[in-house]
XYZ file of C-alpha atoms in Angstrom:
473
model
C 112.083 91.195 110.091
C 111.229 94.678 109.586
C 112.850 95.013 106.106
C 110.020 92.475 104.320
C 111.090 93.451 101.318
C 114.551 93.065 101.565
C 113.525 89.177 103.346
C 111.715 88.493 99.870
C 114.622 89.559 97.750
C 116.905 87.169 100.461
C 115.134 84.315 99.809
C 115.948 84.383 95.883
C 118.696 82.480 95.154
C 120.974 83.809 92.591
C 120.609 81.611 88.540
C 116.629 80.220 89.658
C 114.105 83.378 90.281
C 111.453 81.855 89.366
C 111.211 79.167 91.608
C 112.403 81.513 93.777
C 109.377 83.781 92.911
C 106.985 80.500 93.314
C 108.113 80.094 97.102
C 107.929 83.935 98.029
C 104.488 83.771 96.482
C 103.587 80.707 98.286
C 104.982 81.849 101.748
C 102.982 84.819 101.263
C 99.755 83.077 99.717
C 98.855 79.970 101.589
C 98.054 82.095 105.217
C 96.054 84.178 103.156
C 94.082 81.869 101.693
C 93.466 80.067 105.144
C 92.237 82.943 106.188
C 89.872 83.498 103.191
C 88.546 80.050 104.086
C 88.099 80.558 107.784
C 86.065 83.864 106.264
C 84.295 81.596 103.904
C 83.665 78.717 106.956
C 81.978 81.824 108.867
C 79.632 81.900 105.545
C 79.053 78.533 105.402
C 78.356 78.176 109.187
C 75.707 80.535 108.948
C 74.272 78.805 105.710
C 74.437 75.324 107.759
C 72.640 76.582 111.141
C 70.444 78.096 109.488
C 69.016 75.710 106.760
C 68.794 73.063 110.190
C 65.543 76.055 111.018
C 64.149 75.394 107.194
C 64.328 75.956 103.795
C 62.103 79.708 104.364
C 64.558 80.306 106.453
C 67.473 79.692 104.523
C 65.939 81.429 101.706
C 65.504 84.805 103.660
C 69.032 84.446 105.426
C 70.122 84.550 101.606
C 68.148 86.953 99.933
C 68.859 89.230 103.276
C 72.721 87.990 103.620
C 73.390 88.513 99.921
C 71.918 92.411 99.807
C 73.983 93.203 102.931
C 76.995 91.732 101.049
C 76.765 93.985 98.242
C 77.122 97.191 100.506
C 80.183 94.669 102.636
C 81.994 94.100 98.842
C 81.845 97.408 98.099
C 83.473 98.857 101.409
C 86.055 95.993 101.336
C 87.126 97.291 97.543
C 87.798 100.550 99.220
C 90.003 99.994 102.017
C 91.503 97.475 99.774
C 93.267 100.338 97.771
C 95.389 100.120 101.466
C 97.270 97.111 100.382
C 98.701 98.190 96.921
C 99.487 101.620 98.371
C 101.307 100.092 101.343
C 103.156 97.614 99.246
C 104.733 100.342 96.957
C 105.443 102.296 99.476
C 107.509 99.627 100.952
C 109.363 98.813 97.568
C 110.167 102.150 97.372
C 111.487 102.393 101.224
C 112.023 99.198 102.744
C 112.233 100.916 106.275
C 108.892 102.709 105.762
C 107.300 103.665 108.806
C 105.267 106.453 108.679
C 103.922 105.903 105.371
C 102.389 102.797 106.461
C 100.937 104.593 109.633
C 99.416 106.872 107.616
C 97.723 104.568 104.945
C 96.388 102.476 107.129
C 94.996 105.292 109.766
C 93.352 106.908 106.615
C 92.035 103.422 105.395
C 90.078 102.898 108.767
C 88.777 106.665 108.265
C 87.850 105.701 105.063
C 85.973 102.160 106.103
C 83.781 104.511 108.832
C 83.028 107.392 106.235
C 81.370 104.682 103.920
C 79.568 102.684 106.050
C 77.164 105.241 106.935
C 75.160 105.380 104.150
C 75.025 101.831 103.909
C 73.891 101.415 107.288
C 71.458 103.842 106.437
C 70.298 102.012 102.962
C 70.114 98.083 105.260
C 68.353 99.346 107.926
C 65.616 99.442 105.378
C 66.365 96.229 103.778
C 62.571 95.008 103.839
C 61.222 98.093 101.620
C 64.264 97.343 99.374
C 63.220 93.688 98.893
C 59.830 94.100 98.230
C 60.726 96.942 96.074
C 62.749 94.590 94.159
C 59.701 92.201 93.985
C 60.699 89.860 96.419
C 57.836 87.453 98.628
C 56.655 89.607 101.491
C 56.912 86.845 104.021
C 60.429 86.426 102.708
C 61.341 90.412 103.200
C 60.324 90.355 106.326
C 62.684 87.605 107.607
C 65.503 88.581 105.913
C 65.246 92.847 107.367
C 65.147 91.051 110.898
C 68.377 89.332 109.694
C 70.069 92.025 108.298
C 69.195 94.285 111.189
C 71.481 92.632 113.374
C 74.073 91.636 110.810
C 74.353 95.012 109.398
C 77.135 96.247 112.424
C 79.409 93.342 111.628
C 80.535 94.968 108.452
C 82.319 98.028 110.499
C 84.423 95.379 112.380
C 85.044 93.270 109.481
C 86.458 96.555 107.343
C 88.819 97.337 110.006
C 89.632 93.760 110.368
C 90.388 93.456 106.738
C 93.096 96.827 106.816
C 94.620 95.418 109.721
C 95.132 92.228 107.080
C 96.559 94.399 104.583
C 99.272 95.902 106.923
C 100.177 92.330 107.907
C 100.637 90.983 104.157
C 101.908 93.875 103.509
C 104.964 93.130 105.727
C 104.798 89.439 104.473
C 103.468 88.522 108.180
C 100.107 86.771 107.349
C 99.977 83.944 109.648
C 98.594 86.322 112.336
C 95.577 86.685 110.459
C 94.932 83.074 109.797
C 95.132 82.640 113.791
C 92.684 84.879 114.185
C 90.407 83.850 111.650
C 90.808 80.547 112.675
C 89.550 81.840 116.130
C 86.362 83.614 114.622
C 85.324 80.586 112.679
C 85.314 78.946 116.397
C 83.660 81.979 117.762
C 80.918 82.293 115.252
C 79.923 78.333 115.434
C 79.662 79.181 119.301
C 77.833 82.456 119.122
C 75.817 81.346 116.549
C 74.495 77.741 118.177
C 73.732 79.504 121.551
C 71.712 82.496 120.180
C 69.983 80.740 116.705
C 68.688 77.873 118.975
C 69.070 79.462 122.776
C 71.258 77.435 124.514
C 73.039 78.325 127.492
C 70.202 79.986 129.257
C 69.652 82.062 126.011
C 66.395 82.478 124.375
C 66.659 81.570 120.443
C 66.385 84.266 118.441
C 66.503 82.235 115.351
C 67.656 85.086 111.957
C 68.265 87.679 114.409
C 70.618 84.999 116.813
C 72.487 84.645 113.555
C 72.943 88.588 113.278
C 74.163 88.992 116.213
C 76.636 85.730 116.155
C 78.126 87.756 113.682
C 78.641 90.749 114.801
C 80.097 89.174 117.957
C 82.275 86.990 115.542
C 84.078 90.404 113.853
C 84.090 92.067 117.214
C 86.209 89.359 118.407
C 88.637 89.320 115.041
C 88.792 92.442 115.233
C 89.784 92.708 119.051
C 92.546 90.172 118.734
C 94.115 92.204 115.515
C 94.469 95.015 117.452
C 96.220 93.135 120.419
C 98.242 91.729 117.813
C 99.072 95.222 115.878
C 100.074 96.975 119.765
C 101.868 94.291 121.832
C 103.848 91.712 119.068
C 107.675 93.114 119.098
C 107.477 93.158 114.990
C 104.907 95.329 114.948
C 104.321 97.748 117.823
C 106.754 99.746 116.794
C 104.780 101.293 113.841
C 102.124 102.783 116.336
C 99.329 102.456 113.991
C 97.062 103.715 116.202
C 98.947 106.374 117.832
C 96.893 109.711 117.039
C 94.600 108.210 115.294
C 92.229 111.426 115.062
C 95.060 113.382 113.396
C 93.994 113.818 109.342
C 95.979 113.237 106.018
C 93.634 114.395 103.809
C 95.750 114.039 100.811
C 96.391 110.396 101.764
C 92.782 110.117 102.354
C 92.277 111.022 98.829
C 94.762 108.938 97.435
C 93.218 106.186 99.010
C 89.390 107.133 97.717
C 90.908 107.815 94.249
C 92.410 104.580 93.586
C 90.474 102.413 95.897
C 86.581 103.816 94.461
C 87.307 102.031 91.052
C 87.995 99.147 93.385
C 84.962 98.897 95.347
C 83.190 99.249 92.167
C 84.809 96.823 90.519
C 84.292 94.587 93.938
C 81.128 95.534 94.348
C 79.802 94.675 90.459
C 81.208 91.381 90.886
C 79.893 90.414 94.153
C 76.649 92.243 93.267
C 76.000 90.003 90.172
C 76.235 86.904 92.785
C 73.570 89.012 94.873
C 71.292 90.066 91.753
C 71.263 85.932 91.073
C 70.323 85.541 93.892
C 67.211 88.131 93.177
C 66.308 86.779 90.050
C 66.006 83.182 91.767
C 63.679 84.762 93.986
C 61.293 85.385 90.974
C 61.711 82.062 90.418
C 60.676 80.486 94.020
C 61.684 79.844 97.175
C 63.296 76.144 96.279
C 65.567 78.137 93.373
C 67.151 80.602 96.474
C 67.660 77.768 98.949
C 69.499 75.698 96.457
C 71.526 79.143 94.649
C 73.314 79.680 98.422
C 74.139 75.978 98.625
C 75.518 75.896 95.158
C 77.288 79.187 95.756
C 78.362 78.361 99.069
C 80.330 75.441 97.510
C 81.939 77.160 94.848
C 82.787 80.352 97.656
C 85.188 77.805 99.361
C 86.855 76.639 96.124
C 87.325 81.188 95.494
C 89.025 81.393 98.546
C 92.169 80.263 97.110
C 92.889 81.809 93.584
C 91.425 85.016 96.113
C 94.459 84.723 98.559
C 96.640 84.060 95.674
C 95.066 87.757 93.999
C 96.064 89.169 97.632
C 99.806 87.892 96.922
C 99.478 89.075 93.430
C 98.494 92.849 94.822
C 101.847 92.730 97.488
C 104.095 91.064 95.456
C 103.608 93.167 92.062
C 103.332 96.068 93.991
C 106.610 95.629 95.925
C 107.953 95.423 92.038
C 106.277 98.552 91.145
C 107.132 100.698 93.908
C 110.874 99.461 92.906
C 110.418 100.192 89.272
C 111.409 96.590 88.645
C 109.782 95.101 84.862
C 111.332 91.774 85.488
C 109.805 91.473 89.147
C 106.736 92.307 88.313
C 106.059 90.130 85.520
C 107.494 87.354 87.709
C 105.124 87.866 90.443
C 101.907 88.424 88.132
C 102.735 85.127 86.249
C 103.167 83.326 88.922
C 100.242 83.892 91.132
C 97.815 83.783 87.677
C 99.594 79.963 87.045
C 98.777 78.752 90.567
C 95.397 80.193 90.338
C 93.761 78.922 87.186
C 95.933 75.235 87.886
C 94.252 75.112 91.012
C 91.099 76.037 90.138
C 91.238 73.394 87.005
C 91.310 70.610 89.846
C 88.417 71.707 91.556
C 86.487 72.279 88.531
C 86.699 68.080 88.063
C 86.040 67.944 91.607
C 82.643 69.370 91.851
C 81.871 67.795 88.357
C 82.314 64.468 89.800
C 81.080 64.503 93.575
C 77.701 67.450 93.305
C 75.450 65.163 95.441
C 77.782 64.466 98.282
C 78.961 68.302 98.037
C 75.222 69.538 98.244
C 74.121 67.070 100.977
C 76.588 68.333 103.346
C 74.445 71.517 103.743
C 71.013 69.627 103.208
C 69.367 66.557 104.079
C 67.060 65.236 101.164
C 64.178 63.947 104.099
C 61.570 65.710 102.662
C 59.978 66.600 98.990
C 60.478 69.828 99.446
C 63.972 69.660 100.755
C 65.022 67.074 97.702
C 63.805 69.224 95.323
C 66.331 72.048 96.145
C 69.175 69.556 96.526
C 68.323 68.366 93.053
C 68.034 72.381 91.765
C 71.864 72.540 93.707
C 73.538 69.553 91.907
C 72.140 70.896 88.190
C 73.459 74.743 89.190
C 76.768 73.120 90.299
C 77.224 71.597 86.884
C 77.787 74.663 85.506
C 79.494 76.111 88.499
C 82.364 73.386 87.683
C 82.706 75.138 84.226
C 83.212 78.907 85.600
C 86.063 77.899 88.287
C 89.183 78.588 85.710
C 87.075 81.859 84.947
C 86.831 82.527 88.246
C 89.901 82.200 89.041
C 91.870 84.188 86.429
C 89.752 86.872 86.699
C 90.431 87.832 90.241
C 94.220 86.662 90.322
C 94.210 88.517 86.848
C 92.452 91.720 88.794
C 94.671 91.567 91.749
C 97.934 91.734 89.465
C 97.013 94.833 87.663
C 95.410 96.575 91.474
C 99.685 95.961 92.087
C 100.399 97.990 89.183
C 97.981 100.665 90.490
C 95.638 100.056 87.372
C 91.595 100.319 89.028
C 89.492 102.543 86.398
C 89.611 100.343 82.732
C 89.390 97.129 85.098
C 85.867 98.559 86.739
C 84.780 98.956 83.588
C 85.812 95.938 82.564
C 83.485 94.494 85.593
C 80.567 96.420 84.777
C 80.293 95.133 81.097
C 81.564 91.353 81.598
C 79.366 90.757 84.814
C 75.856 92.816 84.210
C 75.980 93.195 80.831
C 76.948 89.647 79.739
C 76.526 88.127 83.021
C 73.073 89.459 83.924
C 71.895 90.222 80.970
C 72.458 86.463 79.523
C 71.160 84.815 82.832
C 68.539 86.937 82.476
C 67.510 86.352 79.436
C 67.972 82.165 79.222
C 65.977 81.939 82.785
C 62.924 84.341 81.883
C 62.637 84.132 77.878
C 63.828 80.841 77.199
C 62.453 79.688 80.234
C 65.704 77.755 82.271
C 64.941 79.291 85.143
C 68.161 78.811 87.468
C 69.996 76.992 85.029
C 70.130 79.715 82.958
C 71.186 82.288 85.428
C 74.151 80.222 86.319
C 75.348 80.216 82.498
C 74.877 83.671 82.657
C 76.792 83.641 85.728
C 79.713 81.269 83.628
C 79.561 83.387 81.118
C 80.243 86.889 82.340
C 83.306 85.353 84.559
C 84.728 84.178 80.935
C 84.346 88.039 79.619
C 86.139 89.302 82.469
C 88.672 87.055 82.702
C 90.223 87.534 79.159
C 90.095 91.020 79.270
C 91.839 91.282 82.381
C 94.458 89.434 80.680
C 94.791 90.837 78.170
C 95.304 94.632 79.465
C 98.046 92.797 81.925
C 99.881 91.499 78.541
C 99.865 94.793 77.253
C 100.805 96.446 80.661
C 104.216 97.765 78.872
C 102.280 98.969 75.944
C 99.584 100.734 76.942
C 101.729 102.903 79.824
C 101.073 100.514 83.289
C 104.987 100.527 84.360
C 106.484 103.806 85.552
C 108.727 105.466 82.706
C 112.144 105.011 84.970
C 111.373 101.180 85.343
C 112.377 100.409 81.679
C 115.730 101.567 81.410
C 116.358 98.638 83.987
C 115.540 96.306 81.224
């Protein structure tokens, strides 16, 4: 059990690998995208408790929710750079002990460094809004939000290395436990603080700040029980002098995960700037943007986990300087992605209204009119799914391969350039308000997505495998 590697390479029987290849990647995949959803329920939790206090409310929760998110994205691309570094490592040594210790003690370093000058920047999340041009009324609501929410992210970070480590070692199930035990958490913590039950007084935004922080404490807490006491993984000692430095390490991990939180944080922050540029709109546009994005965050969750498989599996191949592995593991996760993501695409095509009302009654004018806003954004929201889809399986194969600088720039001209800049333009000039920030939105997803397929088809060409890997050919 401690040789994952090794278990993978087991489970391939000889004359079929690519079936073989499909149930590695499956085994692997499916608890990680169960615990993407659980992740995604904890979003969508929050979105539901707090639309039942109003639409304003909603609206700031979003616009607040959305700019802590950005800063979140960004941190999570960084300690991300843990799981491709841990992966080779164990393709080049399936016994790897040390290494492991070390990448993931310098990945938690790494997720407290960073978060201070975010803290810093969300602590003053009202100034930033109204900078921005948001409503005042709006700005207000959503700093008392954020100022609460803001000390989840910490716990989340070292929730998400902790992750790594297990998928790393092919042992993700843990992780879905626990996050099936935060989504629990968060609907309790949330309904006793947002609405003061239990003797509690409701603190309404802030109640929901705190649920949340409270929820990643408690994910957090149960990883580490996990990480010390399970037989399988105790003996690693990952937090066994856990103030000594590897400052090398510590670089490695900032040089190849910073084009990763870029990249991360460019395409979460387009989601966020949306949701800005509704906010010009009005308040009706930003209620019915989370709903419509909160819908099409569940359907991620899946070509996401299937990215995280991509990361392990191609990175097992390239720390083993294996061609045939590698293109196995990429193709295979990119397949079940994009097929996937095809169904859901004719799902939310064909059911919007039932899929919006879940998160909205339509009881009053005002609250119809965003439901109808939802159901024309989630029109085109059924067209960007494949994109979706392939571009973050598609970016998680070439993060195994170690390859993080062309994608971010990749990122930065598919999602602001096209993305905002399109949206942008259709919404404001040709006056299609949200509708025409979501084709934006569809469009800049397309950009990205065949470009990031295209640099994986030439991975041979343009120098991605290691020199020694294709004389095994």
């Amino acid at each position: 059990m401690d040789r994952p590697a090794q278990i993978s390479d087991s489970k391939l029987p000889p004359g079929n690998p690519w079936r073989a290849e499909l149930r590695a990647t499956a085994s692997l995949a499916w608890p990680l995208i169960l615990t993407n959803l659980t992740m995604s329920l904890i979003g969508a939790t929050d979105v539901l408790m707090v639309g039942w206090l109003g639409a304003e409310e909603l609206a700031a929760s979003s616009l607040g929710f959305n700019l802590a998110m950005i800063c979140a994205i960004f941190c999570m691309g960084l300690v991300t750079a843990s799981a491709p570094m841990m992966a080779s490592e164990i393709g080049r040594m399936a016994h790897s002990v040390r290494d492991l210790r070390r990448t993931f003690r310098q990945a938690m370093w790494a997720a407290f460094t960073v978060m201070i000058p975010f803290w810093i920047f969300l602590w003053n999340t009202e100034a930033v809004l109204l900078f921005m041009g948001q409503v005042p009324e709006l700005a207000a609501k959503a700093a008392v939000y954020v100022r609460a929410y803001m000390w989840s992210i910490l716990f989340f970070l070292f929730t998400l290395v902790a992750r790594n480590f297990l998928s790393t070692l092919e042992k993700p199930i843990w992780s879905l436990i626990i996050g099936v035990a935060g989504v629990i958490g968060n609907a309790i913590f949330n309904y006793i603080l947002i609405f003061g039950k239990l003797g509690f007084p409701a603190l309404g935004l802030m109640g929901a700040g705190i649920g949340s922080v409270l929820t990643n404490m408690l994910m957090f807490g149960g990883m580490v029980l996990v990480l010390l006491f399970h037989p399988k993984f105790r003996r690693y000692q990952l937090f066994g002098r856990f103030w000594r430095p590897d400052w090398h390490r510590y670089a490695q991990l900032w040089r190849l995960g910073l084009p990763i939180a870029v990249t991360m944080g460019l395409e979460g922050g387009i989601f966020a700037g949306a949701v800005l540029l509704m906010g010009l709109i009005d308040t009706a546009s930003v209620a019915a943007h989370a709903i419509a994005l909160q819908i099409a965050s569940l359907t991620f969750m899946v070509p996401m986990g299937l990215a995280q498989a991509a990361t392990v599996r191609v990175g097992i191949g390239f720390g083993k300087r294996d061609p045939v592995w590698i293109q196995r593991a990429g193709w295979t996760s990119f397949v079940l992605g994009t097929g996937f993501m095809s169904v859901m695409a004719l799902f939310i095509w064909m059911f919007p209204w039932q899929l919006a009302g879940l998160f909205m009654e339509g009881n009053t004018p005002q609250n119809m009119e965003v439901l109808q806003l939802a159901v024309s954004f989630l029109a085109i929201a059924a067209l960007f799914q494949i994109f979706d889809g392939a571009q973050v399986v598609g970016a998680g194969m070439l993060r195994g391969l170690h390859d993080t600088k062309i994608p971010m720039i990749i990122a930065a001209f598919g999602y602001w350039v096209i993305g905002i800049g399109v949206g942008a333009g259709l919404a404001f000039w040709l006056d299609w308000r949200g509708l025409g920030i979501w084709i934006g939105l569809a469009s800049g997803l397309g950009i990205v997505a065949v470009l990031m397929l295209s640099r994986w088809m030439m991975r041979e060409r343009i120098g991605l495998l290691p020199a020694q890997s294709l004389s095994k050919r």
